[in-house]
Coordinates of C-alpha atoms in Angstrom, one line a residue:
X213 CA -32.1 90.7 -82.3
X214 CA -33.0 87.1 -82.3
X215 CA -29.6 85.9 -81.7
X216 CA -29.6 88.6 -78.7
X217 CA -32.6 87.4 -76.9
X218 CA -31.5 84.1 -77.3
X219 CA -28.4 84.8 -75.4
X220 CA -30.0 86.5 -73.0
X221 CA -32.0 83.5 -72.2
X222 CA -28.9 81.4 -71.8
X223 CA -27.5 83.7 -70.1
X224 CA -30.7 83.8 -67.8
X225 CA -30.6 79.6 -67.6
X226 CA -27.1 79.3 -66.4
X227 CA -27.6 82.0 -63.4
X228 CA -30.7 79.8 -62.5
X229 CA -29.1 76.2 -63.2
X230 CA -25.8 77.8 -61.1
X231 CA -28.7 79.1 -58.2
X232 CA -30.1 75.9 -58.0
X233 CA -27.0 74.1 -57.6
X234 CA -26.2 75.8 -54.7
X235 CA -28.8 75.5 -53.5
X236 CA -28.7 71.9 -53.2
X237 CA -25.4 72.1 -52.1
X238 CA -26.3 74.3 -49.2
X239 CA -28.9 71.9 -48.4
X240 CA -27.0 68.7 -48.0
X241 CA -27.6 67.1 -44.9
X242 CA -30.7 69.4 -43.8
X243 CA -33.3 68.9 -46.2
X244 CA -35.2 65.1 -47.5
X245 CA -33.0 63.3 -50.0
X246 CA -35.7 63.4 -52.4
X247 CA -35.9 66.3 -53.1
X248 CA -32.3 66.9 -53.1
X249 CA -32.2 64.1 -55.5
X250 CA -34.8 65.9 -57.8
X251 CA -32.6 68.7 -57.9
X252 CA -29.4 66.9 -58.9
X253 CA -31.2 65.1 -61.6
X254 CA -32.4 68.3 -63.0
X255 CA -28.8 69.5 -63.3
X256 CA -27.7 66.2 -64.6
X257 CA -30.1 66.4 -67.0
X258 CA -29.7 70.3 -67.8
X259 CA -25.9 69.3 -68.1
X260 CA -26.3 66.6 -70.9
X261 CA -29.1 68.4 -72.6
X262 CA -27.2 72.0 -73.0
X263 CA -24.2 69.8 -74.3
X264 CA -26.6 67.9 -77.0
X265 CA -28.1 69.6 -80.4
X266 CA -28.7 73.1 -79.7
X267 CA -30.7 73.0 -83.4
X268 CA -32.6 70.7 -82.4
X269 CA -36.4 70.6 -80.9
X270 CA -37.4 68.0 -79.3
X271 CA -41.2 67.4 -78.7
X272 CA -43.1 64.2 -77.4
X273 CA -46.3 63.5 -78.3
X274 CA -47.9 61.5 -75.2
X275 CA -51.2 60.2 -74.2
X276 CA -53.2 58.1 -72.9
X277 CA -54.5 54.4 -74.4
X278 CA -56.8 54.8 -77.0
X279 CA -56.2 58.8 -77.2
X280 CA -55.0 58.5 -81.3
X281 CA -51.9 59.7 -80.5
X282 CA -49.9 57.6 -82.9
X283 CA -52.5 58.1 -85.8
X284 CA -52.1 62.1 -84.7
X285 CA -48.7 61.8 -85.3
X286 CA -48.8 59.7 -88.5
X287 CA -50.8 62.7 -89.5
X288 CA -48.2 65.8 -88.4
X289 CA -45.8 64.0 -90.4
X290 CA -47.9 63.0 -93.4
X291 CA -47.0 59.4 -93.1
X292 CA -47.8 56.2 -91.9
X293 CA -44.9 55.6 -90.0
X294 CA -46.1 54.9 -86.6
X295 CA -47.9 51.3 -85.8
X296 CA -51.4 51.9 -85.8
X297 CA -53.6 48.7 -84.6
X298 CA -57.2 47.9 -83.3
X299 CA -55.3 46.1 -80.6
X300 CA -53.8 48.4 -78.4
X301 CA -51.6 49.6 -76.8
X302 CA -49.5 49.2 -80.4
X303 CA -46.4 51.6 -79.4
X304 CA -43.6 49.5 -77.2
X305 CA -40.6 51.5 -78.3
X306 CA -40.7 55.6 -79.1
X307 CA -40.2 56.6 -82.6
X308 CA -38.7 59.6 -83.8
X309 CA -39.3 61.8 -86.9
X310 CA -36.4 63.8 -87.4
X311 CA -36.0 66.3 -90.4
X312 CA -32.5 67.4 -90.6
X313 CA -30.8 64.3 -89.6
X314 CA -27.0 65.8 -89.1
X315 CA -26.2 66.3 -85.0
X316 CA -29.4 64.3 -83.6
X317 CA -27.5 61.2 -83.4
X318 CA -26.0 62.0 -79.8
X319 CA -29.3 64.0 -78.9
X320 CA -31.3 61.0 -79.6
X321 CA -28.9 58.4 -77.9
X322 CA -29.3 60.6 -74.8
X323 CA -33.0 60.1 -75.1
X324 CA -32.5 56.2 -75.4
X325 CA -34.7 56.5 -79.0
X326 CA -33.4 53.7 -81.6
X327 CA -35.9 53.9 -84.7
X328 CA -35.5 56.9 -86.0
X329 CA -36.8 57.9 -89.5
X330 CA -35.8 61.2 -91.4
X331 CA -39.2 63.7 -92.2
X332 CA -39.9 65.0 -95.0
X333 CA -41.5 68.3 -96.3
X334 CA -45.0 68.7 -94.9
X335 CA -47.1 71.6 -95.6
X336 CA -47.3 73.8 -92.4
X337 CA -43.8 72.1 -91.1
X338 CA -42.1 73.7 -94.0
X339 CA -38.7 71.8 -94.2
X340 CA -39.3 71.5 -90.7
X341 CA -35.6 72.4 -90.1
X342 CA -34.5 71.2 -86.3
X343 CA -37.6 69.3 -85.4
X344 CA -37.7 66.0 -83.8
X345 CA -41.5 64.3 -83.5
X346 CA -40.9 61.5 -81.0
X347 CA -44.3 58.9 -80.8
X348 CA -43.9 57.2 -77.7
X349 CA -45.7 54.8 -75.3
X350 CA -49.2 55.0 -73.7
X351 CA -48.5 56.7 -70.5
X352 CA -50.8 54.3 -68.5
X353 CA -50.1 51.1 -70.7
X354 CA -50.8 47.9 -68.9
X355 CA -46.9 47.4 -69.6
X356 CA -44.6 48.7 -66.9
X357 CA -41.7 49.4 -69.3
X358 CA -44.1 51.8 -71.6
X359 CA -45.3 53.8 -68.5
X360 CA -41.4 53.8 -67.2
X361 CA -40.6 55.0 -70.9
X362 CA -43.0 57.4 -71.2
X363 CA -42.2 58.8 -68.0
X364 CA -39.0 59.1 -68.4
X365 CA -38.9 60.7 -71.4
X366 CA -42.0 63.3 -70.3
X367 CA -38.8 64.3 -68.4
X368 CA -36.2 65.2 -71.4
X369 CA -38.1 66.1 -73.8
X370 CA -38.2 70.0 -75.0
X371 CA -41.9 70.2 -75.8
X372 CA -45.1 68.2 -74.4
X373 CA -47.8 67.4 -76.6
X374 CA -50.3 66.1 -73.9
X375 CA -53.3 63.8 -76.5
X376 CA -56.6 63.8 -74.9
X377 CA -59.9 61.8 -76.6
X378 CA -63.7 62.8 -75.8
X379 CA -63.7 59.7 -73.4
X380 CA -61.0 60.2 -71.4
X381 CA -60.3 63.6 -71.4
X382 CA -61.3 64.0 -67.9
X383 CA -60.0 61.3 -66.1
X384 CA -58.3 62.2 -62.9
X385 CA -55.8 59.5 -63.2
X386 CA -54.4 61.1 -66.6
X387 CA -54.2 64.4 -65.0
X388 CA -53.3 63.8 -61.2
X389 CA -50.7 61.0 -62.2
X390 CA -49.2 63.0 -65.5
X391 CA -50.5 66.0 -66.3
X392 CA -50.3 68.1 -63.1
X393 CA -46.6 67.3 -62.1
X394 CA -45.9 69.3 -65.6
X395 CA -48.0 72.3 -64.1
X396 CA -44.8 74.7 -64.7
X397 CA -44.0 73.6 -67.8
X398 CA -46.9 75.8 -69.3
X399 CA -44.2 77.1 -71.9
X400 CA -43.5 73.9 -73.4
X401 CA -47.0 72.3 -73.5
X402 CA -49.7 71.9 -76.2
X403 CA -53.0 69.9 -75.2
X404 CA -54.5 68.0 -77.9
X405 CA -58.2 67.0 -78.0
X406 CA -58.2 64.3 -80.4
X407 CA -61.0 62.3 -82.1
X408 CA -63.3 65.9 -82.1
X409 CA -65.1 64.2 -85.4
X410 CA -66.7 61.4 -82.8
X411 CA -68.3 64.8 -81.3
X412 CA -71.6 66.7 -82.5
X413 CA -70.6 69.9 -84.5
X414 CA -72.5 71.3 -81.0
X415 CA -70.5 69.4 -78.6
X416 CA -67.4 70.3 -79.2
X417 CA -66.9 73.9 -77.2
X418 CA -68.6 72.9 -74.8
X419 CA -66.6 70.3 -74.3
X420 CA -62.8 72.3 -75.0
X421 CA -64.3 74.7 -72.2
X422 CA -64.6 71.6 -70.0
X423 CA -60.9 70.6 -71.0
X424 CA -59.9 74.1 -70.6
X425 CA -61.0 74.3 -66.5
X426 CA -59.6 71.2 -66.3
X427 CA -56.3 72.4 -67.2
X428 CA -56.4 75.6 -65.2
X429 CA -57.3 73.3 -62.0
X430 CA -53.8 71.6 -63.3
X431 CA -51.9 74.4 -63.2
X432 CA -51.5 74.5 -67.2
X433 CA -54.1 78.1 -67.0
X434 CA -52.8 79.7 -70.9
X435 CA -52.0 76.7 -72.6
X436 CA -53.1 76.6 -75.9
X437 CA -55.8 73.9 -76.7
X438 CA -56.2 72.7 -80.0
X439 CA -59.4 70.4 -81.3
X440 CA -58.1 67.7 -83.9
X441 CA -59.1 64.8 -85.9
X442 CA -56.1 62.8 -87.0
X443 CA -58.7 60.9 -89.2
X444 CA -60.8 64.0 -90.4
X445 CA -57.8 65.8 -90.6
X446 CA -59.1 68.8 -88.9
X447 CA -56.7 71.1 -86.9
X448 CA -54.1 69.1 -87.9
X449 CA -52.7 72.0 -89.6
X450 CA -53.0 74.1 -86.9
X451 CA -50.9 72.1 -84.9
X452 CA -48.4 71.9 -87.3
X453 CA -48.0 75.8 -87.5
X454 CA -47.4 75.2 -83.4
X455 CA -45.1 73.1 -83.6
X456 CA -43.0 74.9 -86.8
X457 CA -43.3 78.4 -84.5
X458 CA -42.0 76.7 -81.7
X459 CA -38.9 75.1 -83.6
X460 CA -38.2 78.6 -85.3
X461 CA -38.1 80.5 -81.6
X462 CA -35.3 78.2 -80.7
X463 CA -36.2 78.9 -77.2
X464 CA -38.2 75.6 -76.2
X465 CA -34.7 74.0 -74.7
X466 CA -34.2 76.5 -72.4
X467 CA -37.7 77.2 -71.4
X468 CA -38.2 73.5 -70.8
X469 CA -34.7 73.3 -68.4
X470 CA -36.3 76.9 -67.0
X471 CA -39.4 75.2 -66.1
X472 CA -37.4 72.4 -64.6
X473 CA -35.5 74.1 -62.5
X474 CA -38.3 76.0 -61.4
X475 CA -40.2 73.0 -59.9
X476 CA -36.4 71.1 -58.5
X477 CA -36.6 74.7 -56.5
X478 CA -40.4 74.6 -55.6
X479 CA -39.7 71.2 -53.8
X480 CA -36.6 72.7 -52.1
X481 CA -38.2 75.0 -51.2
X482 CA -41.6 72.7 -50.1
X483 CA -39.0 70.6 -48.2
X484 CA -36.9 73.6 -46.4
X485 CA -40.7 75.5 -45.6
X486 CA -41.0 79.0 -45.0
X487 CA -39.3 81.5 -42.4
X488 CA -36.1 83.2 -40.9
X489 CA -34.4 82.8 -38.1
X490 CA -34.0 85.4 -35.4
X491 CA -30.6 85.1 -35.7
X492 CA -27.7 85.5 -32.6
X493 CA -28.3 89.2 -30.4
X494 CA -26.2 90.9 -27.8
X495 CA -28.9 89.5 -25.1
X496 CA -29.0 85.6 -26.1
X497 CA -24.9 86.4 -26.3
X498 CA -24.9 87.6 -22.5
X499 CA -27.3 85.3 -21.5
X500 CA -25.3 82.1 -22.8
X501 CA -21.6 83.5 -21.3
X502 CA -23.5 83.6 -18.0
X503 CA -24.8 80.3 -18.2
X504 CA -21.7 79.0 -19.4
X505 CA -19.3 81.0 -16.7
X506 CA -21.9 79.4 -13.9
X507 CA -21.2 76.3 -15.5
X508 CA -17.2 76.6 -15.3
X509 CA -17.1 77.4 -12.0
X510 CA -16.3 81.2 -12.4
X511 CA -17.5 82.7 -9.2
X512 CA -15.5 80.3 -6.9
X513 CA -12.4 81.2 -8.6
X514 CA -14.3 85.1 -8.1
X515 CA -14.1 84.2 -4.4
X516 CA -10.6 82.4 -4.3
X517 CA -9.3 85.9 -5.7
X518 CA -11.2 87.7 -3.3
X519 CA -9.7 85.5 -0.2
X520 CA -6.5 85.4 -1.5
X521 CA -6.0 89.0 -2.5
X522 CA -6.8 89.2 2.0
X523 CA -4.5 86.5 3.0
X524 CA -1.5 87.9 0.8
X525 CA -2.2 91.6 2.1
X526 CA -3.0 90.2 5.6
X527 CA 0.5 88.5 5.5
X528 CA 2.6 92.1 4.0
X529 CA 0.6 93.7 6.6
X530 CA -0.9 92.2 9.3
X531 CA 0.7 92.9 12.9
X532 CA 4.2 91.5 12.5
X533 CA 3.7 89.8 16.5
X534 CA 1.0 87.5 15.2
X535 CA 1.5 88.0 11.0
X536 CA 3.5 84.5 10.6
X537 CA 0.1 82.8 12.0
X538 CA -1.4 83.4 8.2
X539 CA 1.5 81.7 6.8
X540 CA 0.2 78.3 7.6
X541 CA -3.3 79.4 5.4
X542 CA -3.4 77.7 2.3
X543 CA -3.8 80.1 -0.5
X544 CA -7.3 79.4 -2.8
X545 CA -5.6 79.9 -6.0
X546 CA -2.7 78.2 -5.4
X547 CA -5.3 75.6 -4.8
X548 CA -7.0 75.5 -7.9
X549 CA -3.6 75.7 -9.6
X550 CA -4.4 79.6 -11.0
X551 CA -1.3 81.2 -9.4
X552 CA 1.4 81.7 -12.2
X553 CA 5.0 81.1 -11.0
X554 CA 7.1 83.4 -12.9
X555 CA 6.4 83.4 -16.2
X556 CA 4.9 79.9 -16.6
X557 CA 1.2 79.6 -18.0
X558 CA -1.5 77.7 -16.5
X559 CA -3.0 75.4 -19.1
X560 CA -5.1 73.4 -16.5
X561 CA -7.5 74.4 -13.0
X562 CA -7.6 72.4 -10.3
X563 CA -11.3 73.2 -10.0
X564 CA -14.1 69.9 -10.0
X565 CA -14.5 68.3 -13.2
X566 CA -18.3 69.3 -14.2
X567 CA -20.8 66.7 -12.6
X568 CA -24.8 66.1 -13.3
X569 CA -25.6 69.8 -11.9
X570 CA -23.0 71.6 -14.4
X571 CA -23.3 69.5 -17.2
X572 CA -27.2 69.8 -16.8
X573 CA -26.2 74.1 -17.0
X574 CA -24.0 74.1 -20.2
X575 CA -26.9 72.4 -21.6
X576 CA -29.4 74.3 -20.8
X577 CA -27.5 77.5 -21.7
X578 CA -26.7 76.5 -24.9
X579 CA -30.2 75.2 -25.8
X580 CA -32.0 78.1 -24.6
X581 CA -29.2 80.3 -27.0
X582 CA -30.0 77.8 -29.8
X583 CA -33.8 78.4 -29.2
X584 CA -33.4 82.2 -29.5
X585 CA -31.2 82.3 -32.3
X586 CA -33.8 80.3 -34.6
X587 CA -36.8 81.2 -33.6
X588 CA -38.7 81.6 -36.6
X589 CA -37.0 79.2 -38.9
X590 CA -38.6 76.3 -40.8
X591 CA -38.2 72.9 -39.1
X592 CA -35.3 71.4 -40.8
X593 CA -33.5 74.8 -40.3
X594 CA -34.5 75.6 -37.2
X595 CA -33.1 71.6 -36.6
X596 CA -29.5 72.3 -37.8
X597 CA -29.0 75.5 -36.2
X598 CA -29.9 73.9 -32.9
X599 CA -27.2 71.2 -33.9
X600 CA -24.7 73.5 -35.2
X601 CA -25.0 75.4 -31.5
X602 CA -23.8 71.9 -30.1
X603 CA -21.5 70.5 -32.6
X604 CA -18.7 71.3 -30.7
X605 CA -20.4 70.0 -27.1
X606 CA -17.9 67.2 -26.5
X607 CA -15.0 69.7 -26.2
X608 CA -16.7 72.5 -24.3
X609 CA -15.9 72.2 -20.6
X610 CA -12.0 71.6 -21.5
X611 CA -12.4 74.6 -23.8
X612 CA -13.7 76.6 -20.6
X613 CA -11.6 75.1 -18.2
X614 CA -8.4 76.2 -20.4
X615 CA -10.0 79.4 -20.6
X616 CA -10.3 80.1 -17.0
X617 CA -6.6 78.7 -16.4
X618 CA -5.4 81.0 -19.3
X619 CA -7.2 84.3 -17.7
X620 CA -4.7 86.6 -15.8
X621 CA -6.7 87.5 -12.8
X622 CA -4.0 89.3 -11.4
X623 CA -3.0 87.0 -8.7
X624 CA 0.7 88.2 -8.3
X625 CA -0.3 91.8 -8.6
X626 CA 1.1 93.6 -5.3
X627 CA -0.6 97.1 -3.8
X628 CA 1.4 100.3 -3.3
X629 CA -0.2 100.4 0.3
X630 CA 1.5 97.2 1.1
X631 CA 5.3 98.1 1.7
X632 CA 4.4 101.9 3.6
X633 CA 2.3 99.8 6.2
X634 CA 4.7 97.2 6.5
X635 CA 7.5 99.5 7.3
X636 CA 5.5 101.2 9.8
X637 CA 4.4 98.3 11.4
X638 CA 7.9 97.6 11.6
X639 CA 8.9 100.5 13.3
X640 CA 6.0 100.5 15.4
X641 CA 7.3 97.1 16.7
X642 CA 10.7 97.9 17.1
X643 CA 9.5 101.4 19.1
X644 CA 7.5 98.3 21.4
X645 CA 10.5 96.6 21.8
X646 CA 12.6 100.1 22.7
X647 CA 10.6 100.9 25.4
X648 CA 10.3 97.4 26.5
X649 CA 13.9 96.8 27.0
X650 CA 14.2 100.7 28.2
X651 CA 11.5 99.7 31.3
X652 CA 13.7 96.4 31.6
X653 CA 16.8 98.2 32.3
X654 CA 14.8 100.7 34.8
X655 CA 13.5 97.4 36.6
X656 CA 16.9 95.5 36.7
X657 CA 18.3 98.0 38.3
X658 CA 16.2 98.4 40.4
X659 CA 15.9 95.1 41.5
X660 CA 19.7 94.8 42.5
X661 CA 19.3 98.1 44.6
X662 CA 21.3 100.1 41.8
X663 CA 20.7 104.0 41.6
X664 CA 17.7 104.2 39.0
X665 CA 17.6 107.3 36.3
X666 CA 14.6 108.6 36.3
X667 CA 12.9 108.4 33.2
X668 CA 12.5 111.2 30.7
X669 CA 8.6 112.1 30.6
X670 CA 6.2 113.7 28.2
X671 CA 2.9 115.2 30.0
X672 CA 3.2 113.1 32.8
X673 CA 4.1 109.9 30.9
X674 CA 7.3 108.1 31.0
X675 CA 8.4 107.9 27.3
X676 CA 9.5 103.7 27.6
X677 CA 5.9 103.3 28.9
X678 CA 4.8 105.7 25.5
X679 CA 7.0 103.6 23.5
X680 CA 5.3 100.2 24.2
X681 CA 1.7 101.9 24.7
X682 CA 2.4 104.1 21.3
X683 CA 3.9 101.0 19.4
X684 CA 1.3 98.2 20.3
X685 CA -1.7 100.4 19.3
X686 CA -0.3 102.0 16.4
X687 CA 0.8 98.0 15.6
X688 CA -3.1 97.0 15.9
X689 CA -4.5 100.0 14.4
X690 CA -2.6 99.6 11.4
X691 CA -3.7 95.7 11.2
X692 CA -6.9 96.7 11.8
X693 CA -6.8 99.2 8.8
X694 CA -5.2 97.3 6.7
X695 CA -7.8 94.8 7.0
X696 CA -11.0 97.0 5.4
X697 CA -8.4 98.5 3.2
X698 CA -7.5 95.2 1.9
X699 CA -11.1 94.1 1.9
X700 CA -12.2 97.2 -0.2
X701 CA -9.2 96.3 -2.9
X702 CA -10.1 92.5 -2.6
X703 CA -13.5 93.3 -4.0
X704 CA -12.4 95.3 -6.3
X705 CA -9.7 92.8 -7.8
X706 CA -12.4 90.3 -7.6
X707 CA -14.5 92.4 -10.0
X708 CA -11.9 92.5 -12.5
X709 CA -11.0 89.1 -12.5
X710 CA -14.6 88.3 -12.6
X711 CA -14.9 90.7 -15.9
X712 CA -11.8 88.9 -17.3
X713 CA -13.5 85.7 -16.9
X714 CA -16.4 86.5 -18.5
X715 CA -14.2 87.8 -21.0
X716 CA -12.2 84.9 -22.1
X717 CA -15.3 82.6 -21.3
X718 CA -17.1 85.1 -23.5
X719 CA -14.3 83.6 -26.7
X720 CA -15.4 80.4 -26.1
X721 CA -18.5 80.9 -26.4
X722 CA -18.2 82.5 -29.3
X723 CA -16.1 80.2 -31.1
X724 CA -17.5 76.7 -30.0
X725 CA -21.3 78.2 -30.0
X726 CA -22.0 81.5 -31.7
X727 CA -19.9 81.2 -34.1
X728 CA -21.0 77.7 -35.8
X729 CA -24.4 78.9 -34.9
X730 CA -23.9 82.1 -37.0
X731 CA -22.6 80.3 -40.3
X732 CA -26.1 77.9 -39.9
X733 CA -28.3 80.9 -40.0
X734 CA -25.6 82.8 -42.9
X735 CA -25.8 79.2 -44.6
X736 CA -29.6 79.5 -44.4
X737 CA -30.2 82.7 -46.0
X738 CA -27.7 82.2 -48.8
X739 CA -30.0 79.2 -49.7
X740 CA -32.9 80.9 -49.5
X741 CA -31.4 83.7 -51.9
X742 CA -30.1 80.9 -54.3
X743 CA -33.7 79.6 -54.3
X744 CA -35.2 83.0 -55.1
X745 CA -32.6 83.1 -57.5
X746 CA -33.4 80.0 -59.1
X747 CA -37.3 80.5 -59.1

């Protein structure tokens, strides 16, 4: 069962080691360094630790000048090994007890500890099989390389063993400076309250009680408490059976990497802050394809449609007399280069490069679709969505230009209408001419005094005279008509092209803008579920 729960909690570790990680990885280049930094040197040292001693516990015994801790120690191990001096502090280097020698040699070259002694049978250590005692530094020595030692090791070590005196047991320099950044590591810690023989038999609760709020101020709220006197010899024991429980659990390692991992993912997490983005809807979608089809100049090609869609229909079938007068128009598209010839694909407009006013547009569309989208986000968040909505700003106005030029708006498209009005027109004309040259005739001979046939009539009316009459209204009607009729089709080409526009400016924007935006606010919720995973 043993074995079972303990790979369980290994198990457990590497999903939360793995959570972390990515984590940090998905928060490169948005969150502070530091506390990136933290949480690679967690790993790194999660990494080296889980590939070190498994059978081996590892537990510090730190405190402050003056606290005992090295004549505490001398007495857990039931020797004198560790200096012990009036003149203090009297530990430079850590020291480490070790009772089954074989394996600890990498461990404790990890840990940078050089003497090490092998421990012997103590009563309440047992053989004390897998236990490593390390004595090290005063935590606030005068001596920069003890703190920097102590420190450091306060970091690798599997168990704390925090040594307090009656003196200095309060001191908010201990406890802000060292105590409280271990406020997680509950699981791993043991508080000592050394020197309890320099108290009155009276004092001494009251005084643990003190300790005790203390702590719970800290963060530390059910961590056991123990009152010692390394000299007396009192609770020594006690703390012995602590430290041989906690060697036979085997599960200090990985509650001490746990606990580390939990606080790398507290100051992600402190450094990301709190909140979700709003994330990308059909509305802020609309409203940034409108700003950004203003911006490319979409409803003057709208209108060069429109006017072209007339001057081509006005030229099929406009009054044949006066139809070659539209010729000399110039056609809009052809203009802003969006007529296809044959086949051939525009890849370019002719349309004005975007100035101040346009430029000005494409910003503010995209920033007001940036806004929307992370609404809601913490800062640094809400930061690289807004810069993942213009990472691709440099390229955006070719990218719409190309789109516009790549739209098929339909410009070649002929009407059915076209071809019956221009035949009629046609024949209209020609029945014009008919009875044109017919009166002609009747006039030139009459003019040289030649016998003139009279004219065949219909109600009255001469037909050459109906002819021309008949031919030049029906000519002008039929102009006339075709006119609104091509009007009514213009607008309604215009619409489509207009919708086709929007369209293909519509891919753009979601492949330089909503897109990139999109991953951002994916990216940011997959690092919010690694840190949940992780805590």
């Amino acid at each position: 069962m043993s074995r079972h729960r303990e790979a369980r909690t290994e198990s457990s570790l590497a999903q939360k080691l793995a959570a972390l990680n990515k984590a940090r990885e998905l928060g490169e280049g948005r969150l502070d360094d530091a506390a990136l930094q933290e949480a690679y040197d967690v790993l790194e040292r999660a990494t080296s630790r889980r590939s070190l001693s498994a059978g081996h516990t590892v537990v510090g015994f730190f405190g402050a000048t003056g606290s005992g801790k090295s004549t505490l120690f001398n007495a857990v191990v039931g020797a004198e090994v560790a200096t012990v001096a009036v003149r203090r502090p009297t530990t430079s280097e850590p020291l480490a007890m070790v009772w089954e020698l074989a394996g600890s040699g990498p461990l404790l070259d990890w840990l940078k500890v050089a003497d090490r002694r092998e421990g012997k049978a103590v009563p309440g250590l047992g053989d004390g099989c897998g236990l490593i005692l390390l004595d090290l530094p005063d935590f606030d020595s005068v001596q920069f390389s003890h703190r920097e030692t102590a420190q450091r090791l306060a970091g690798q070590v599997d168990v704390l063993v925090w040594v307090v005196d009656p003196q200095k047991y309060a001191d908010a320099a201990i406890h802000h400076d060292f105590i409280r950044p271990f406020s997680a590591h509950g699981a791993v810690t043991i508080v000592v309250l050394n020197q309890v023989d320099t108290l009155a038999p009276h004092e001494v609760k009251p005084v643990l009680a003190s300790l005790a709020g203390i702590l719970d101020r800290d963060g530390l709220t059910h961590v056991p408490v123990l009152a010692v006197s390394a000299l007396a010899g009192t609770g020594v024991s006690d703390l012995r059976t602590r430290l041989s429980a906690v060697v036979k659990a085997k599960a200090a390692q990985s509650a001490r990497l746990a606990a580390d991992v939990a606080v790398a993912a507290r100051r992600l997490a402190e450094a990301s802050g709190t909140g979700e983005a709003a994330g990308v809807h059909q509305q802020e979608r609309r409203a940034l394809a409108a700003g950004l089809a203003q911006a490319a100049h979409v409803e003057p090609v709208v209108a060069a449609v429109r006017a072209s869609y007339r001057l081509e229909a006005t030229k099929r079938t406009g009054w044949p007399p006066t139809r070659w007068i539209s010729k000399f128009r110039k056609d809009p598209l052809r203009q802003l280069s969006l007529r296809r010839e044959g086949d051939c694909a525009v890849n370019r407009t002719s349309l004005p490069q975007a100035g101040v006013a346009e430029q000005a547009q494409l910003d503010s569309a995209v920033r007001d679709f940036a806004d929307a989208a992370s609404a809601g986000a913490c800062g640094p968040w809400r930061a690289s969505i807004r810069a993942a909505a213009r990472s691709n700003r440099q390229g955006l106005p070719d990218a719409l230009d190309q789109a516009v030029a790549s739209t098929d708006v339909k410009a070649n498209a002929r009407s059915w209408w076209w071809p019956v009005f221009s035949a009629i027109q046609w024949l209209a004309l020609l029945a014009a001419v008919a009875g044109l040259l017919w009166l002609g005739v009747l006039a030139g001979l009459g003019y040289f005094q030649m016998p003139v046939p009279e004219a065949p009539k219909v109600e009255g009316w001469p037909v050459p005279t109906l002819l021309v009459i008949g031919g030049v209204v029906l000519g002008v009607f039929l102009a006339l008509t075709s006119k609104f009729i091509a009007a009514a089709d213009a607008a309604r080409r215009a619409s489509q092209a207009r919708r086709r526009l929007r369209e293909s400016i519509g891919a753009v924007c979601q492949t330089l803008v909503v897109e990139p935006v999109e991953a951002e606010i994916a990216r940011h919720r997959a690092f919010q579920d690694a840190l949940a995973a992780a805590s």
